[in-house]
Coordinates of C-alpha atoms in Angstrom, one line a residue:
X1 CA 44.1 112.9 182.9
X2 CA 47.0 114.8 181.9
X3 CA 50.4 115.3 183.8
X4 CA 49.7 118.9 184.1
X5 CA 45.7 118.5 185.1
X6 CA 47.4 116.0 188.0
X7 CA 49.8 118.5 189.1
X8 CA 47.5 121.3 189.2
X9 CA 45.1 119.1 191.4
X10 CA 48.1 118.3 193.6
X11 CA 49.0 121.8 194.2
X12 CA 45.3 122.7 195.0
X13 CA 45.2 120.0 197.4
X14 CA 47.9 121.5 199.1
X15 CA 47.1 124.6 198.8
X16 CA 43.4 124.1 200.4
X17 CA 45.2 123.1 203.8
X18 CA 46.5 126.6 204.0
X19 CA 43.6 128.6 202.7
X20 CA 42.5 130.1 205.9
X21 CA 45.8 132.1 206.3
X22 CA 45.2 133.6 202.5
X23 CA 44.6 137.6 202.5
X24 CA 41.8 139.1 200.5
X25 CA 42.4 140.0 196.8
X26 CA 44.1 143.3 195.9
X27 CA 44.7 144.1 192.0
X28 CA 48.5 143.5 192.6
X29 CA 47.9 139.9 194.4
X30 CA 45.1 139.0 191.9
X31 CA 47.6 139.5 188.8
X32 CA 50.4 137.4 190.8
X33 CA 47.8 134.9 191.2
X34 CA 46.9 134.9 187.8
X35 CA 50.6 134.1 187.0
X36 CA 50.7 131.6 189.2
X37 CA 47.8 129.4 188.0
X38 CA 49.2 129.7 184.6
X39 CA 52.7 128.3 186.0
X40 CA 50.8 125.3 187.7
X41 CA 48.6 124.8 184.6
X42 CA 51.6 124.9 182.1
X43 CA 54.2 123.2 184.3
X44 CA 54.6 119.9 182.6
X45 CA 55.1 121.2 179.3
X46 CA 57.4 124.3 179.9
X47 CA 61.0 124.2 179.1
X48 CA 63.4 123.6 181.8
X49 CA 65.0 126.8 181.9
X50 CA 61.8 129.0 182.1
X51 CA 60.0 126.9 185.2
X52 CA 59.1 128.9 188.0
X53 CA 58.0 127.7 191.4
X54 CA 54.2 128.0 191.9
X55 CA 53.1 130.3 194.4
X56 CA 51.0 127.5 196.5
X57 CA 49.3 130.5 199.0
X58 CA 48.6 132.5 195.6
X59 CA 46.5 129.3 194.2
X60 CA 44.9 128.7 197.2
X61 CA 43.6 132.8 197.4
X62 CA 41.7 131.9 194.0
X63 CA 40.3 128.5 194.6
X64 CA 37.7 129.7 192.7
X65 CA 39.7 130.0 189.6
X66 CA 41.4 126.8 189.7
X67 CA 40.1 123.0 189.4
X68 CA 39.3 121.5 193.2
X69 CA 39.5 117.8 192.9
X70 CA 36.3 116.0 194.1
X71 CA 38.4 114.2 196.3
X72 CA 38.5 117.6 198.7
X73 CA 35.2 117.7 199.7
X74 CA 34.4 114.3 201.5
X75 CA 30.6 115.4 202.0
X76 CA 30.3 115.2 197.7
X77 CA 32.6 112.3 197.7
X78 CA 30.2 110.2 200.2
X79 CA 27.4 111.3 198.5
X80 CA 28.3 109.8 195.2
X81 CA 29.5 106.8 197.0
X82 CA 25.9 106.1 198.2
X83 CA 24.3 106.2 195.0
X84 CA 27.3 106.4 192.4
X85 CA 25.2 104.8 189.7
X86 CA 22.7 107.9 189.5
X87 CA 25.2 110.2 189.9
X88 CA 24.8 113.6 187.6
X89 CA 27.9 115.6 187.8
X90 CA 25.8 118.6 187.4
X91 CA 24.7 118.0 190.9
X92 CA 28.0 119.5 191.9
X93 CA 28.4 123.2 192.0
X94 CA 31.2 124.7 189.9
X95 CA 33.6 127.1 190.9
X96 CA 33.7 130.4 188.9
X97 CA 35.8 133.2 188.0
X98 CA 34.7 136.7 187.0
X99 CA 36.6 138.5 184.1
X100 CA 36.3 141.4 181.8
X101 CA 36.5 139.5 178.7
X102 CA 36.9 135.8 178.0
X103 CA 38.4 134.5 174.9
X104 CA 38.0 130.8 173.6
X105 CA 40.7 129.8 171.6
X106 CA 44.5 130.0 171.5
X107 CA 45.0 130.7 168.0
X108 CA 46.1 133.8 166.0
X109 CA 42.5 135.2 166.0
X110 CA 41.8 134.8 169.8
X111 CA 45.6 135.7 170.8
X112 CA 45.4 139.1 168.6
X113 CA 42.6 139.9 170.2
X114 CA 43.9 139.1 173.7
X115 CA 47.2 140.9 173.2
X116 CA 45.2 144.1 171.5
X117 CA 42.7 144.3 174.5
X118 CA 45.7 144.3 177.2
X119 CA 47.7 146.7 175.0
X120 CA 44.6 149.3 175.1
X121 CA 44.0 148.5 179.2
X122 CA 47.6 149.2 179.6
X123 CA 48.2 152.3 177.7
X124 CA 45.0 153.7 179.8
X125 CA 46.7 152.5 182.9
X126 CA 44.1 150.0 183.7
X127 CA 45.7 147.1 185.2
X128 CA 42.9 145.4 186.8
X129 CA 41.1 145.1 183.5
X130 CA 41.3 141.1 183.0
X131 CA 41.7 139.0 179.8
X132 CA 41.3 135.5 180.0
X133 CA 42.0 132.9 177.1
X134 CA 41.0 129.5 177.5
X135 CA 42.8 127.0 175.0
X136 CA 41.7 123.5 174.7
X137 CA 45.2 122.2 173.8
X138 CA 47.8 121.4 176.5
X139 CA 50.3 123.9 174.8
X140 CA 49.6 127.1 172.9
X141 CA 50.0 126.2 169.3
X142 CA 49.8 122.4 169.5
X143 CA 46.6 122.5 167.8
X144 CA 47.5 124.9 165.1
X145 CA 48.1 123.4 161.5
X146 CA 48.2 125.7 158.2
X147 CA 50.5 126.1 155.0
X148 CA 51.7 128.4 155.8
X149 CA 52.4 131.6 154.3
X150 CA 51.5 134.8 156.0
X151 CA 50.6 137.9 154.8
X152 CA 52.2 140.3 157.6
X153 CA 50.0 143.5 157.5
X154 CA 48.1 142.1 160.8
X155 CA 51.1 141.3 162.8
X156 CA 53.1 144.4 161.7
X157 CA 50.1 146.6 163.2
X158 CA 50.1 144.3 166.5
X159 CA 53.8 144.1 167.5
X160 CA 55.4 146.4 164.8
X161 CA 58.9 145.0 166.0
X162 CA 58.3 141.1 165.6
X163 CA 61.3 140.7 163.4
X164 CA 63.7 143.4 164.4
X165 CA 67.0 142.2 164.9
X166 CA 67.3 144.8 168.2
X167 CA 64.1 142.8 169.6
X168 CA 65.2 140.0 171.6
X169 CA 61.6 138.8 171.7
X170 CA 61.5 138.8 168.1
X171 CA 59.8 135.8 166.0
X172 CA 62.9 133.9 164.4
X173 CA 60.8 131.2 162.4
X174 CA 60.0 133.5 159.4
X175 CA 61.6 132.8 156.1
X176 CA 60.9 135.6 153.5
X177 CA 59.0 134.3 150.6
X178 CA 61.1 133.7 147.3
X179 CA 60.3 132.3 144.0
X180 CA 56.5 131.6 143.1
X181 CA 55.1 129.4 140.7
X182 CA 51.5 127.9 139.9
X183 CA 51.2 124.5 138.1
X184 CA 48.2 122.4 136.6
X185 CA 49.1 118.8 137.0
X186 CA 48.3 115.9 134.9
X187 CA 49.4 112.2 135.9
X188 CA 52.6 112.9 134.8
X189 CA 53.3 116.6 133.8
X190 CA 53.1 120.1 135.5
X191 CA 52.3 122.6 133.3
X192 CA 52.8 126.1 134.1
X193 CA 50.2 128.6 134.5
X194 CA 49.7 132.2 135.4
X195 CA 48.8 132.6 139.3
X196 CA 46.0 135.2 140.1
X197 CA 47.5 138.3 141.7
X198 CA 46.0 137.5 144.9
X199 CA 48.9 134.7 144.9
X200 CA 51.6 136.5 144.6
X201 CA 53.8 136.9 147.8
X202 CA 56.4 139.6 147.4
X203 CA 56.9 140.7 151.0
X204 CA 55.2 137.4 152.5
X205 CA 56.9 134.9 155.2
X206 CA 56.5 131.0 155.2
X207 CA 56.3 130.0 158.7
X208 CA 55.3 126.9 161.0
X209 CA 52.1 128.6 162.1
X210 CA 52.2 126.3 165.2
X211 CA 55.5 128.0 166.2
X212 CA 54.2 131.2 165.2
X213 CA 50.9 130.8 167.5
X214 CA 53.4 129.7 170.0
X215 CA 55.2 132.6 169.9
X216 CA 52.0 135.0 170.1
X217 CA 51.3 132.8 173.2
X218 CA 54.2 134.2 175.1
X219 CA 53.8 137.9 173.9
X220 CA 50.3 137.6 175.3
X221 CA 51.4 136.7 178.7
X222 CA 53.8 139.4 178.4
X223 CA 51.4 142.1 178.3
X224 CA 49.5 140.5 181.0
X225 CA 46.7 138.1 179.4
X226 CA 45.7 135.0 181.5
X227 CA 46.5 132.0 179.1
X228 CA 45.0 128.9 180.5
X229 CA 46.2 126.0 178.0
X230 CA 44.8 122.6 178.7
X231 CA 41.2 124.3 179.6
X232 CA 38.4 122.9 177.0
X233 CA 35.5 125.2 177.1
X234 CA 32.6 122.9 176.6
X235 CA 29.3 124.8 177.2
X236 CA 28.2 128.4 176.9
X237 CA 26.4 129.8 179.9
X238 CA 23.7 132.5 179.4
X239 CA 22.1 135.2 181.7
X240 CA 18.7 135.6 182.3
X241 CA 18.0 137.6 179.6
X242 CA 19.5 135.1 177.1
X243 CA 22.6 137.1 176.4
X244 CA 26.1 135.1 176.5
X245 CA 27.4 135.1 180.3
X246 CA 30.4 133.0 179.5
X247 CA 31.4 129.6 179.5
X248 CA 32.2 126.5 181.4
X249 CA 34.9 124.1 180.8
X250 CA 34.9 120.2 180.4
X251 CA 34.5 118.0 183.6
X252 CA 37.4 115.6 184.3
X253 CA 37.5 112.1 185.5
X254 CA 34.3 111.1 183.9
X255 CA 34.7 107.1 182.7
X256 CA 33.6 105.9 179.4
X257 CA 30.4 104.6 181.2
X258 CA 29.4 108.0 182.0
X259 CA 30.5 107.5 185.7
X260 CA 32.5 109.6 187.9
X261 CA 36.0 108.1 188.6
X262 CA 38.6 108.9 191.7
X263 CA 39.9 111.6 189.6
X264 CA 36.8 113.5 189.1
X265 CA 37.1 117.3 188.8
X266 CA 34.0 119.3 188.1
X267 CA 34.5 121.9 185.5
X268 CA 34.9 125.7 186.0
X269 CA 32.9 128.6 185.1
X270 CA 34.3 131.8 183.6
X271 CA 31.8 134.6 183.5
X272 CA 32.8 137.5 181.5
X273 CA 31.0 140.7 180.2
X274 CA 32.0 140.1 176.6
X275 CA 33.1 136.6 175.1
X276 CA 35.1 136.1 172.1
X277 CA 34.5 132.7 170.1
X278 CA 38.0 132.1 168.4
X279 CA 37.5 128.5 168.2
X280 CA 38.8 128.2 164.4
X281 CA 36.9 126.2 161.8
X282 CA 33.4 124.7 163.0
X283 CA 34.1 125.3 166.6
X284 CA 31.7 123.0 169.0
X285 CA 30.7 126.3 171.0
X286 CA 30.7 128.4 167.8
X287 CA 28.1 126.5 166.1
X288 CA 25.6 126.4 169.2
X289 CA 25.7 130.3 169.0
X290 CA 25.4 130.7 165.7
X291 CA 22.1 128.4 166.0
X292 CA 20.9 130.3 169.1
X293 CA 21.2 133.6 167.8
X294 CA 20.3 132.5 163.9
X295 CA 23.5 134.4 163.0
X296 CA 23.2 132.8 159.5
X297 CA 19.8 134.5 158.5
X298 CA 21.2 136.8 156.0
X299 CA 24.1 134.5 154.9
X300 CA 24.6 131.3 153.0
X301 CA 25.9 128.0 154.7
X302 CA 29.4 127.7 155.4
X303 CA 31.4 125.4 153.0
X304 CA 34.5 123.6 154.0
X305 CA 37.8 121.8 152.7
X306 CA 40.1 119.4 154.3
X307 CA 43.5 120.2 154.3
X308 CA 46.2 117.6 154.9
X309 CA 49.7 118.5 155.6
X310 CA 53.1 116.8 156.1
X311 CA 56.7 118.6 156.8
X312 CA 59.8 117.0 155.5
X313 CA 63.3 117.3 156.5
X314 CA 64.4 117.2 152.7
X315 CA 68.6 116.6 151.3
X316 CA 70.1 120.0 151.4
X317 CA 70.9 119.8 147.4
X318 CA 67.0 119.7 146.9
X319 CA 66.4 122.5 149.3
X320 CA 65.4 126.0 147.8
X321 CA 64.9 128.3 151.0
X322 CA 61.7 130.6 150.3
X323 CA 60.5 128.6 147.2
X324 CA 56.6 128.4 146.8
X325 CA 54.9 126.1 144.5
X326 CA 50.8 125.7 144.2
X327 CA 49.4 123.4 142.0
X328 CA 46.1 122.3 141.1
X329 CA 44.5 119.1 138.8
X330 CA 45.9 116.1 139.7
X331 CA 45.1 113.6 141.3
X332 CA 41.7 115.1 142.1
X333 CA 39.1 114.6 139.5
X334 CA 37.7 117.0 137.3
X335 CA 34.6 117.5 139.4
X336 CA 36.2 118.0 142.6
X337 CA 37.8 121.2 144.0
X338 CA 41.1 121.6 145.6
X339 CA 44.8 122.2 145.2
X340 CA 48.2 121.6 146.9
X341 CA 51.5 123.4 148.1
X342 CA 55.1 123.2 148.7
X343 CA 56.8 125.3 150.7
X344 CA 60.7 125.7 151.3
X345 CA 61.3 127.0 154.8
X346 CA 63.4 127.0 157.9
X347 CA 66.6 124.8 157.5
X348 CA 65.9 122.1 155.2
X349 CA 62.2 121.8 155.8
X350 CA 59.6 121.5 153.4
X351 CA 55.9 121.9 154.0
X352 CA 53.6 119.9 151.7
X353 CA 49.8 119.3 151.8
X354 CA 46.5 119.3 149.6
X355 CA 43.1 120.8 150.3
X356 CA 40.1 118.9 149.2
X357 CA 36.6 120.7 148.9
X358 CA 34.3 118.8 151.2
X359 CA 31.2 118.9 148.5
X360 CA 33.0 116.2 146.9
X361 CA 30.4 113.6 145.7
X362 CA 32.1 110.3 145.4
X363 CA 31.8 108.5 148.7
X364 CA 34.6 106.1 147.7
X365 CA 37.1 109.5 147.4
X366 CA 39.6 109.5 150.3
X367 CA 41.3 112.6 150.7
X368 CA 44.1 111.0 152.7
X369 CA 44.4 108.5 149.5
X370 CA 44.5 111.7 147.3
X371 CA 47.3 113.2 149.2
X372 CA 49.7 110.1 149.0
X373 CA 49.0 110.1 145.3
X374 CA 49.9 113.4 145.2
X375 CA 53.3 112.8 146.4
X376 CA 54.2 110.3 143.7
X377 CA 53.8 113.2 141.3
X378 CA 57.1 114.0 139.8
X379 CA 56.8 117.5 140.8
X380 CA 56.7 116.7 144.4
X381 CA 58.3 113.4 144.5
X382 CA 61.8 114.6 143.0
X383 CA 61.8 117.0 146.2
X384 CA 60.9 114.2 148.6
X385 CA 63.0 111.3 147.8
X386 CA 65.7 110.4 150.4
X387 CA 64.2 112.9 152.8
X388 CA 62.6 112.1 156.1
X389 CA 58.8 112.7 156.9
X390 CA 58.8 114.4 160.5
X391 CA 55.3 115.6 161.0
X392 CA 51.7 115.1 159.9
X393 CA 48.6 116.5 160.5
X394 CA 45.0 117.6 159.1
X395 CA 42.5 119.9 159.8
X396 CA 39.2 121.2 158.2
X397 CA 39.3 124.8 157.0
X398 CA 36.8 127.5 155.8
X399 CA 36.1 128.4 152.2
X400 CA 32.6 129.9 151.9
X401 CA 34.2 133.4 151.6
X402 CA 32.3 136.7 151.8
X403 CA 28.6 135.1 151.0
X404 CA 28.9 132.9 153.9
X405 CA 30.4 135.2 156.6
X406 CA 27.4 135.1 159.3
X407 CA 26.5 138.4 161.7
X408 CA 29.5 138.2 163.9
X409 CA 28.1 140.0 167.2
X410 CA 25.3 139.0 169.4
X411 CA 24.4 139.8 172.9
X412 CA 27.1 139.2 175.3
X413 CA 30.1 137.9 172.6
X414 CA 31.5 138.0 169.1
X415 CA 32.8 135.4 166.4
X416 CA 36.4 136.3 165.5
X417 CA 38.9 134.4 163.1
X418 CA 38.1 131.4 161.1
X419 CA 34.9 130.8 163.3
X420 CA 33.4 133.4 161.4
X421 CA 35.2 132.7 157.9
X422 CA 37.8 135.3 157.1
X423 CA 39.9 133.2 154.6
X424 CA 40.5 134.6 151.3
X425 CA 40.7 131.3 149.6
X426 CA 42.6 132.3 146.3
X427 CA 45.1 134.1 148.0
X428 CA 45.5 130.9 149.9
X429 CA 45.7 132.9 153.2
X430 CA 43.7 133.7 156.4
X431 CA 46.1 134.1 159.2
X432 CA 46.1 138.2 158.7
X433 CA 42.3 138.4 158.5
X434 CA 42.0 136.1 161.3
X435 CA 44.3 138.5 163.2
X436 CA 42.7 141.8 162.3
X437 CA 39.4 140.5 163.3
X438 CA 40.7 140.0 166.6
X439 CA 42.3 143.3 166.9
X440 CA 38.8 144.7 165.8
X441 CA 36.7 142.9 168.2
X442 CA 39.5 143.7 170.8
X443 CA 38.9 147.6 170.2
X444 CA 35.1 147.4 170.1
X445 CA 35.1 145.5 173.2
X446 CA 37.2 147.9 175.0
X447 CA 35.3 151.0 173.8
X448 CA 32.1 149.2 175.1
X449 CA 33.2 148.4 178.1
X450 CA 34.9 151.8 178.8
X451 CA 31.6 153.4 178.0
X452 CA 29.3 151.8 180.4
X453 CA 29.3 150.3 184.2
X454 CA 26.2 148.6 183.5
X455 CA 26.8 144.9 184.6
X456 CA 24.4 143.9 181.6
X457 CA 24.8 142.5 178.3
X458 CA 27.3 144.3 175.8
X459 CA 26.7 144.3 172.4
X460 CA 29.4 144.8 170.2
X461 CA 28.1 147.3 167.4
X462 CA 31.6 148.9 166.4
X463 CA 32.7 145.3 165.7
X464 CA 30.2 144.9 162.5
X465 CA 30.4 148.2 161.2
X466 CA 34.3 148.3 161.8
X467 CA 34.8 144.9 160.0
X468 CA 32.6 146.2 156.9
X469 CA 34.9 148.9 156.6
X470 CA 38.1 146.8 157.1
X471 CA 40.5 145.2 154.5
X472 CA 39.1 141.9 155.3
X473 CA 35.7 143.1 153.6
X474 CA 37.3 144.5 150.6
X475 CA 39.3 141.6 149.7
X476 CA 37.0 138.9 150.3
X477 CA 34.1 140.9 148.7
X478 CA 36.7 141.2 145.3
X479 CA 36.8 137.5 145.1
X480 CA 33.6 136.4 146.3
X481 CA 32.7 134.6 143.1
X482 CA 35.7 132.5 142.5
X483 CA 35.1 129.4 144.4
X484 CA 31.3 129.0 143.9
X485 CA 32.4 129.3 140.0
X486 CA 33.6 125.6 140.4
X487 CA 30.3 124.6 140.6
X488 CA 29.6 125.2 136.6
X489 CA 28.9 122.1 134.5
X490 CA 32.6 122.5 133.2
X491 CA 34.0 121.6 136.7
X492 CA 37.4 122.8 137.5
X493 CA 38.0 123.9 133.7
X494 CA 35.1 126.2 133.8
X495 CA 35.8 127.6 137.3
X496 CA 39.7 128.0 136.2
X497 CA 38.8 130.2 133.5
X498 CA 35.9 132.2 135.1
X499 CA 38.2 132.7 138.1
X500 CA 41.2 134.0 135.9
X501 CA 38.6 136.4 134.3
X502 CA 37.6 137.6 137.7
X503 CA 41.2 137.8 139.2
X504 CA 42.6 139.9 135.8
X505 CA 39.7 141.7 134.7
X506 CA 36.3 142.0 136.5
X507 CA 38.1 142.3 139.9
X508 CA 34.5 141.4 141.9
X509 CA 33.2 144.5 140.3
X510 CA 30.0 142.6 138.6
X511 CA 26.8 143.1 139.9
X512 CA 26.1 139.9 140.8
X513 CA 27.0 137.3 143.8
X514 CA 27.4 133.3 142.8
X515 CA 25.7 131.2 145.5
X516 CA 27.3 128.1 147.0
X517 CA 24.7 125.2 145.6
X518 CA 24.7 122.7 148.3
X519 CA 25.8 122.1 151.5
X520 CA 29.0 119.8 151.9
X521 CA 27.0 116.7 153.5
X522 CA 24.3 116.5 151.2
X523 CA 26.5 116.6 147.9
X524 CA 27.6 113.1 148.8
X525 CA 26.1 110.8 146.3
X526 CA 25.1 106.9 147.0
X527 CA 27.9 104.5 146.4
X528 CA 26.6 102.7 143.7
X529 CA 26.0 105.5 141.9
X530 CA 29.5 106.3 141.8
X531 CA 33.1 104.9 140.4
X532 CA 34.9 102.7 143.0
X533 CA 38.6 104.2 143.6
X534 CA 41.6 101.6 144.7
X535 CA 44.2 103.7 146.1
X536 CA 47.6 102.1 146.1
X537 CA 49.3 100.2 148.6
X538 CA 51.6 103.1 150.8
X539 CA 55.7 102.2 150.1
X540 CA 56.6 103.3 153.4
X541 CA 59.1 105.9 152.1
X542 CA 57.3 108.6 150.2
X543 CA 53.4 107.3 151.1
X544 CA 52.4 105.8 154.4
X545 CA 49.3 104.2 155.9
X546 CA 47.3 106.2 157.9
X547 CA 48.2 104.9 161.2
X548 CA 51.7 105.6 160.7
X549 CA 50.7 109.2 160.1
X550 CA 48.7 109.4 162.9
X551 CA 51.7 108.3 164.9
X552 CA 53.4 111.7 163.8
X553 CA 51.0 113.8 165.3
X554 CA 51.6 113.2 169.0
X555 CA 48.0 112.4 169.4
X556 CA 47.1 111.3 172.8
X557 CA 43.3 110.8 174.4
X558 CA 42.8 108.9 178.0
X559 CA 40.7 106.1 176.6
X560 CA 38.5 105.7 179.7
X561 CA 36.5 108.7 179.1
X562 CA 33.2 109.3 177.1
X563 CA 33.6 109.4 173.6
X564 CA 33.7 113.0 172.4
X565 CA 32.4 112.2 168.9
X566 CA 28.9 111.7 169.8
X567 CA 26.8 109.6 167.7
X568 CA 23.3 108.7 169.7
X569 CA 22.8 105.1 168.4
X570 CA 25.6 103.4 166.6
X571 CA 23.4 100.7 165.4
X572 CA 21.1 103.0 163.9
X573 CA 23.5 105.0 162.4
X574 CA 25.1 101.9 160.8
X575 CA 21.3 101.0 159.6
X576 CA 21.0 104.4 157.9
X577 CA 24.1 105.0 156.6
X578 CA 26.1 101.9 155.5
X579 CA 23.9 100.7 152.7
X580 CA 23.9 103.7 150.9
X581 CA 27.4 105.3 151.4
X582 CA 29.4 102.0 152.2
X583 CA 31.5 103.4 155.0
X584 CA 32.3 106.9 153.7
X585 CA 33.2 107.9 157.2
X586 CA 36.5 105.7 157.0
X587 CA 37.6 107.7 153.9
X588 CA 36.7 111.0 154.7
X589 CA 38.6 110.8 158.1
X590 CA 42.2 111.6 157.8
X591 CA 43.0 109.6 161.3
X592 CA 41.3 106.3 160.9
X593 CA 38.9 107.3 163.7
X594 CA 36.0 105.3 162.1
X595 CA 35.7 101.8 160.9
X596 CA 33.1 99.5 160.0
X597 CA 34.1 96.0 161.3
X598 CA 32.8 92.5 160.0
X599 CA 30.2 91.2 162.3
X600 CA 27.6 88.6 161.0
X601 CA 25.8 89.3 164.1
X602 CA 24.4 92.6 163.0
X603 CA 21.7 93.1 160.3
X604 CA 24.2 94.8 157.9
X605 CA 26.8 92.3 158.5
X606 CA 29.3 95.2 159.9
X607 CA 29.4 97.0 163.1
X608 CA 30.1 100.6 163.5
X609 CA 33.1 101.7 165.4
X610 CA 34.7 104.8 166.7
X611 CA 38.6 104.9 167.7
X612 CA 38.2 108.4 169.6
X613 CA 41.6 108.0 170.8
X614 CA 42.9 108.6 167.5
X615 CA 41.1 112.2 166.6
X616 CA 43.0 114.7 165.5
X617 CA 40.3 117.2 166.0
X618 CA 39.9 118.3 162.3
X619 CA 36.3 118.3 162.5
X620 CA 35.6 116.9 159.2
X621 CA 33.2 114.4 160.4
X622 CA 30.9 116.8 161.9
X623 CA 30.9 118.5 158.6
X624 CA 30.8 116.0 156.1
X625 CA 28.6 113.2 157.8
X626 CA 25.9 112.5 155.1
X627 CA 23.1 112.4 157.8
X628 CA 24.6 114.8 160.0
X629 CA 24.3 112.4 163.1
X630 CA 27.9 113.0 164.3
X631 CA 28.6 115.8 166.6
X632 CA 32.2 116.7 167.4
X633 CA 32.7 117.8 171.0
X634 CA 35.9 118.7 172.8
X635 CA 37.1 115.7 174.8
X636 CA 38.9 116.5 178.2
X637 CA 41.1 119.4 178.1
X638 CA 44.8 119.3 177.3
X639 CA 44.0 116.1 175.1
X640 CA 44.5 115.8 171.0
X641 CA 47.3 116.2 168.7
X642 CA 50.7 117.9 169.6
X643 CA 51.6 119.3 166.2
X644 CA 55.2 119.9 165.5
X645 CA 56.2 122.7 163.0
X646 CA 53.0 122.5 161.5

């Protein structure tokens, strides 16, 4: 259990002793209580100059909106002691809280939606309108990773003075985009080539999206959003009519054997008239609502890439503030889509990374290994030599584009941001679209809730309509054929030629829409049909072994908890997967989570092992596992990576 969770539990126990003296809610007390609960939840990680004394009485007055340790309920504890072996945590009733809008995910989309909702409520004088945001990371921004060059259109609209010198709360980490180039790489050469218009970055900014998201979180709290980091939403709740009612958070204090520990705490339920899912790429709850409401019935399956990134502090003489470099080609084989970047930002910082499309066919390919090879190319090595790697991370990202956008609204909620798939791949950007989609959903939710007092399900018709009229729809439609064009027999070369024609001449005005040929997991060929790839040993200076890299993510999981990477039968998985793909999980995972260990007692001579404590929440395994038998679920709240400057 995290320090913040333990602190919350302690304060709740103390508060319970004085609960009988607490007065009923008023609008003012409810707002102050929400702030107090946020303070309690974030206390362990807040900067010392911003710590505030938690209002224990206020916390007590809302025990129905803060976790209550099992040890404070003796009758329940004794029931467990009598028959602990058969104890079902679900037998304990969860505390619940009622809000107007609940948002799952504290990324740019979720925070933009939350801020916009409270802006509208505050402008209307409706201070009682409650917007609650749940984020599984221990701190807002801790799980966020991107390139990132952002197009400022959405943030300019949401917070016009976000960079203004006279704004004491302005964002100070934006580096204006400078020189911009595109290269095609061979093993030793970097050949200049024209970049499509979508990739031009004049007027854009290089940022650490991790830092930008933290800043957005602070702005959300300023306008009255109830922000709850460290709460991992693990279950979608439904009304009797089948509409979404809200979510429940994970139980804490469950051992790896599935039994409760002394620290057991039942999760909470958050009920809302509207629930917005902004979990990012391939969210664990989002994939459930997509399936339940058949949201992909009119769209193609989603396709994905794996982005791997490092942040380096380079020698001052090699730093060119604002410099942007993109590349294609080496080290990826000709039949594998992908690209790389290098951005100079801040003070002597360089963001370098590579994206590998997860529809690659060769199971011997390792995206992590390809990234290490990339850094040895003269274009990148010349900048990194003599510098220091200070951060590492990886995450899956959406690549499907226009034809893979699902229906975004359903009874009781909607999908926003990367959850729905608004990344503009040729532009190498998605933050502006993610934020804009959150703002559109917020406006639709506000209008819908303002026009009815009915407590039943709300359907955000306006969101679907406004999305189709927005800049998101226009720009994704224009580039819809570029990514699938790389499926041609000419591979990367055919894709480059067709994409160039689309970018400079056709501009999406053709009457056809190309399709994605196969889902990512189904693209993987048997190992004996592919050339084995041997990767060089890391040198410890430019290239690193995978565990060294994972150590730079700040990842932490309590080991004595159920494995959140769910495989029903590990032996069956080995029997079905090892002979055909020879350990593909070990190679596609960028964190060393999956292993096949030699074990002569097993039929296949190997034993499948999951090192769940290494997981950096990239979701690649859920996407790329050939038999689709790995189910990524949220671990206990507050765990996972703690990214820095990513």
